[in-house]
Amino acid sequence: MADAVSSIDTPDAQDEAEEPKKKRARKGGKRAKKGPFKRLALFYRQIVAELRKVVWPARSQLTTYTTVVIVFVAIMIGLVTVIDYGLNHVAKYVFG
């Protein structure tokens, strides 16, 4: 019976048989055949395709998220202001 470490270190015969054959690389790759405008158009099409996959929030969700962010920022501003005010008074008390 083989332990777990030795079974990880030795590859299966099936894995060795399935190694892909190396193809000859073209000189310049895929970009060599396309001009800069075709590459730019491809990039734009890919951006549009990715944006179509995005799940956009509904108006009510957007309003809720915006309200939560604004309230959180207001609380953080208040907290930093109080800490700054307190440290200012401590510094004035210590240093005169």
mmCIF file with all atom_site columns, C-alpha atoms in Angstrom:
data_model
loop_
_atom_site.group_PDB
_atom_site.id
_atom_site.type_symbol
_atom_site.label_atom_id
_atom_site.label_alt_id
_atom_site.label_comp_id
_atom_site.label_asym_id
_atom_site.label_entity_id
_atom_site.label_seq_id
_atom_site.pdbx_PDB_ins_code
_atom_site.Cartn_x
_atom_site.Cartn_y
_atom_site.Cartn_z
_atom_site.occupancy
_atom_site.B_iso_or_equiv
_atom_site.pdbx_formal_charge
_atom_site.auth_seq_id
_atom_site.auth_comp_id
_atom_site.auth_asym_id
_atom_site.auth_atom_id
_atom_site.pdbx_PDB_model_num
ATOM 1  C CA . MET A 1 1  ? 0.000   0.000  0.000   1.00 0.00 ? 1  MET A CA 1
ATOM 2  C CA . ALA A 1 2  ? 1.470   3.358  -1.070  1.00 0.00 ? 2  ALA A CA 1
ATOM 3  C CA . ASP A 1 3  ? 1.254   6.357  1.189   1.00 0.00 ? 3  ASP A CA 1
ATOM 4  C CA . ALA A 1 4  ? -0.229  9.682  0.048   1.00 0.00 ? 4  ALA A CA 1
ATOM 5  C CA . VAL A 1 5  ? 3.114   11.416 -0.532  1.00 0.00 ? 5  VAL A CA 1
ATOM 6  C CA . SER A 1 6  ? 4.542   8.788  -2.834  1.00 0.00 ? 6  SER A CA 1
ATOM 7  C CA . SER A 1 7  ? 1.321   8.647  -4.868  1.00 0.00 ? 7  SER A CA 1
ATOM 8  C CA . ILE A 1 8  ? 1.527   12.412 -5.436  1.00 0.00 ? 8  ILE A CA 1
ATOM 9  C CA . ASP A 1 9  ? 5.178   12.278 -6.488  1.00 0.00 ? 9  ASP A CA 1
ATOM 10 C CA . THR A 1 10 ? 4.773   9.525  -9.071  1.00 0.00 ? 10 THR A CA 1
ATOM 11 C CA . PRO A 1 11 ? 2.586   10.377 -12.058 1.00 0.00 ? 11 PRO A CA 1
ATOM 12 C CA . ASP A 1 12 ? 0.050   7.919  -13.373 1.00 0.00 ? 12 ASP A CA 1
ATOM 13 C CA . ALA A 1 13 ? 0.690   6.143  -16.637 1.00 0.00 ? 13 ALA A CA 1
ATOM 14 C CA . GLN A 1 14 ? -2.418  7.833  -18.048 1.00 0.00 ? 14 GLN A CA 1
ATOM 15 C CA . ASP A 1 15 ? -1.012  11.293 -17.287 1.00 0.00 ? 15 ASP A CA 1
ATOM 16 C CA . GLU A 1 16 ? 2.237   10.484 -19.090 1.00 0.00 ? 16 GLU A CA 1
ATOM 17 C CA . ALA A 1 17 ? 0.400   9.262  -22.168 1.00 0.00 ? 17 ALA A CA 1
ATOM 18 C CA . GLU A 1 18 ? -1.747  12.409 -22.422 1.00 0.00 ? 18 GLU A CA 1
ATOM 19 C CA . GLU A 1 19 ? 1.114   14.912 -22.711 1.00 0.00 ? 19 GLU A CA 1
ATOM 20 C CA . PRO A 1 20 ? 0.284   17.296 -25.557 1.00 0.00 ? 20 PRO A CA 1
ATOM 21 C CA . LYS A 1 21 ? 2.527   17.457 -28.572 1.00 0.00 ? 21 LYS A CA 1
ATOM 22 C CA . LYS A 1 22 ? 4.310   20.745 -29.047 1.00 0.00 ? 22 LYS A CA 1
ATOM 23 C CA . LYS A 1 23 ? 3.270   22.758 -32.080 1.00 0.00 ? 23 LYS A CA 1
ATOM 24 C CA . ARG A 1 24 ? 5.719   24.875 -33.970 1.00 0.00 ? 24 ARG A CA 1
ATOM 25 C CA . ALA A 1 25 ? 5.412   28.474 -32.913 1.00 0.00 ? 25 ALA A CA 1
ATOM 26 C CA . ARG A 1 26 ? 4.776   30.946 -35.702 1.00 0.00 ? 26 ARG A CA 1
ATOM 27 C CA . LYS A 1 27 ? 7.182   33.752 -36.117 1.00 0.00 ? 27 LYS A CA 1
ATOM 28 C CA . GLY A 1 28 ? 5.605   36.839 -34.541 1.00 0.00 ? 28 GLY A CA 1
ATOM 29 C CA . GLY A 1 29 ? 2.666   34.975 -33.006 1.00 0.00 ? 29 GLY A CA 1
ATOM 30 C CA . LYS A 1 30 ? -0.972  35.813 -33.696 1.00 0.00 ? 30 LYS A CA 1
ATOM 31 C CA . ARG A 1 31 ? -0.382  39.560 -33.677 1.00 0.00 ? 31 ARG A CA 1
ATOM 32 C CA . ALA A 1 32 ? 1.862   39.447 -36.718 1.00 0.00 ? 32 ALA A CA 1
ATOM 33 C CA . LYS A 1 33 ? -1.105  38.879 -39.050 1.00 0.00 ? 33 LYS A CA 1
ATOM 34 C CA . LYS A 1 34 ? -3.326  41.669 -37.711 1.00 0.00 ? 34 LYS A CA 1
ATOM 35 C CA . GLY A 1 35 ? -2.727  45.360 -38.042 1.00 0.00 ? 35 GLY A CA 1
ATOM 36 C CA . PRO A 1 36 ? -3.046  47.794 -35.149 1.00 0.00 ? 36 PRO A CA 1
ATOM 37 C CA . PHE A 1 37 ? -6.597  48.836 -36.090 1.00 0.00 ? 37 PHE A CA 1
ATOM 38 C CA . LYS A 1 38 ? -7.803  45.231 -36.238 1.00 0.00 ? 38 LYS A CA 1
ATOM 39 C CA . ARG A 1 39 ? -6.246  44.566 -32.840 1.00 0.00 ? 39 ARG A CA 1
ATOM 40 C CA . LEU A 1 40 ? -7.908  47.698 -31.462 1.00 0.00 ? 40 LEU A CA 1
ATOM 41 C CA . ALA A 1 41 ? -11.268 46.605 -32.890 1.00 0.00 ? 41 ALA A CA 1
ATOM 42 C CA . LEU A 1 42 ? -10.817 43.139 -31.364 1.00 0.00 ? 42 LEU A CA 1
ATOM 43 C CA . PHE A 1 43 ? -10.002 44.725 -28.001 1.00 0.00 ? 43 PHE A CA 1
ATOM 44 C CA . TYR A 1 44 ? -13.138 46.881 -28.200 1.00 0.00 ? 44 TYR A CA 1
ATOM 45 C CA . ARG A 1 45 ? -15.312 43.853 -29.089 1.00 0.00 ? 45 ARG A CA 1
ATOM 46 C CA . GLN A 1 46 ? -13.877 41.943 -26.138 1.00 0.00 ? 46 GLN A CA 1
ATOM 47 C CA . ILE A 1 47 ? -14.666 44.862 -23.803 1.00 0.00 ? 47 ILE A CA 1
ATOM 48 C CA . VAL A 1 48 ? -18.269 44.992 -25.042 1.00 0.00 ? 48 VAL A CA 1
ATOM 49 C CA . ALA A 1 49 ? -18.587 41.214 -24.631 1.00 0.00 ? 49 ALA A CA 1
ATOM 50 C CA . GLU A 1 50 ? -17.331 41.401 -21.039 1.00 0.00 ? 50 GLU A CA 1
ATOM 51 C CA . LEU A 1 51 ? -19.665 44.297 -20.200 1.00 0.00 ? 51 LEU A CA 1
ATOM 52 C CA . ARG A 1 52 ? -22.623 42.245 -21.427 1.00 0.00 ? 52 ARG A CA 1
ATOM 53 C CA . LYS A 1 53 ? -21.746 39.599 -18.824 1.00 0.00 ? 53 LYS A CA 1
ATOM 54 C CA . VAL A 1 54 ? -21.946 42.111 -15.971 1.00 0.00 ? 54 VAL A CA 1
ATOM 55 C CA . VAL A 1 55 ? -25.010 41.890 -13.737 1.00 0.00 ? 55 VAL A CA 1
ATOM 56 C CA . TRP A 1 56 ? -26.030 45.515 -13.310 1.00 0.00 ? 56 TRP A CA 1
ATOM 57 C CA . PRO A 1 57 ? -27.920 46.474 -10.105 1.00 0.00 ? 57 PRO A CA 1
ATOM 58 C CA . ALA A 1 58 ? -31.513 47.659 -10.236 1.00 0.00 ? 58 ALA A CA 1
ATOM 59 C CA . ARG A 1 59 ? -32.310 51.282 -9.362  1.00 0.00 ? 59 ARG A CA 1
ATOM 60 C CA . SER A 1 60 ? -33.501 50.343 -5.847  1.00 0.00 ? 60 SER A CA 1
ATOM 61 C CA . GLN A 1 61 ? -30.313 48.387 -5.166  1.00 0.00 ? 61 GLN A CA 1
ATOM 62 C CA . LEU A 1 62 ? -28.203 51.248 -6.481  1.00 0.00 ? 62 LEU A CA 1
ATOM 63 C CA . THR A 1 63 ? -30.023 53.720 -4.219  1.00 0.00 ? 63 THR A CA 1
ATOM 64 C CA . THR A 1 64 ? -29.537 51.437 -1.214  1.00 0.00 ? 64 THR A CA 1
ATOM 65 C CA . TYR A 1 65 ? -25.830 50.900 -1.915  1.00 0.00 ? 65 TYR A CA 1
ATOM 66 C CA . THR A 1 66 ? -25.250 54.622 -2.457  1.00 0.00 ? 66 THR A CA 1
ATOM 67 C CA . THR A 1 67 ? -27.035 55.502 0.803   1.00 0.00 ? 67 THR A CA 1
ATOM 68 C CA . VAL A 1 68 ? -25.011 52.941 2.746   1.00 0.00 ? 68 VAL A CA 1
ATOM 69 C CA . VAL A 1 69 ? -21.747 54.298 1.346   1.00 0.00 ? 69 VAL A CA 1
ATOM 70 C CA . ILE A 1 70 ? -22.653 57.933 2.091   1.00 0.00 ? 70 ILE A CA 1
ATOM 71 C CA . VAL A 1 71 ? -23.711 57.083 5.672   1.00 0.00 ? 71 VAL A CA 1
ATOM 72 C CA . PHE A 1 72 ? -20.535 55.065 6.233   1.00 0.00 ? 72 PHE A CA 1
ATOM 73 C CA . VAL A 1 73 ? -18.335 57.887 4.919   1.00 0.00 ? 73 VAL A CA 1
ATOM 74 C CA . ALA A 1 74 ? -20.165 60.426 7.123   1.00 0.00 ? 74 ALA A CA 1
ATOM 75 C CA . ILE A 1 75 ? -19.622 58.220 10.207  1.00 0.00 ? 75 ILE A CA 1
ATOM 76 C CA . MET A 1 76 ? -15.928 57.812 9.377   1.00 0.00 ? 76 MET A CA 1
ATOM 77 C CA . ILE A 1 77 ? -15.529 61.573 8.895   1.00 0.00 ? 77 ILE A CA 1
ATOM 78 C CA . GLY A 1 78 ? -17.133 62.147 12.297  1.00 0.00 ? 78 GLY A CA 1
ATOM 79 C CA . LEU A 1 79 ? -14.921 59.529 13.943  1.00 0.00 ? 79 LEU A CA 1
ATOM 80 C CA . VAL A 1 80 ? -11.711 60.971 12.473  1.00 0.00 ? 80 VAL A CA 1
ATOM 81 C CA . THR A 1 81 ? -12.814 64.496 13.444  1.00 0.00 ? 81 THR A CA 1
ATOM 82 C CA . VAL A 1 82 ? -13.413 63.457 17.068  1.00 0.00 ? 82 VAL A CA 1
ATOM 83 C CA . ILE A 1 83 ? -10.070 61.637 17.267  1.00 0.00 ? 83 ILE A CA 1
ATOM 84 C CA . ASP A 1 84 ? -8.265  64.615 15.703  1.00 0.00 ? 84 ASP A CA 1
ATOM 85 C CA . TYR A 1 85 ? -9.972  67.062 18.063  1.00 0.00 ? 85 TYR A CA 1
ATOM 86 C CA . GLY A 1 86 ? -9.074  64.908 21.074  1.00 0.00 ? 86 GLY A CA 1
ATOM 87 C CA . LEU A 1 87 ? -5.447  64.441 20.063  1.00 0.00 ? 87 LEU A CA 1
ATOM 88 C CA . ASN A 1 88 ? -5.167  68.179 19.380  1.00 0.00 ? 88 ASN A CA 1
ATOM 89 C CA . HIS A 1 89 ? -6.315  68.964 22.922  1.00 0.00 ? 89 HIS A CA 1
ATOM 90 C CA . VAL A 1 90 ? -3.998  66.314 24.394  1.00 0.00 ? 90 VAL A CA 1
ATOM 91 C CA . ALA A 1 91 ? -1.038  67.795 22.484  1.00 0.00 ? 91 ALA A CA 1
ATOM 92 C CA . LYS A 1 92 ? -1.923  71.331 23.674  1.00 0.00 ? 92 LYS A CA 1
ATOM 93 C CA . TYR A 1 93 ? -2.195  70.100 27.292  1.00 0.00 ? 93 TYR A CA 1
ATOM 94 C CA . VAL A 1 94 ? 1.144   68.196 27.163  1.00 0.00 ? 94 VAL A CA 1
ATOM 95 C CA . PHE A 1 95 ? 3.192   70.785 25.264  1.00 0.00 ? 95 PHE A CA 1
ATOM 96 C CA . GLY A 1 96 ? 1.559   73.922 26.679  1.00 0.00 ? 96 GLY A CA 1
#
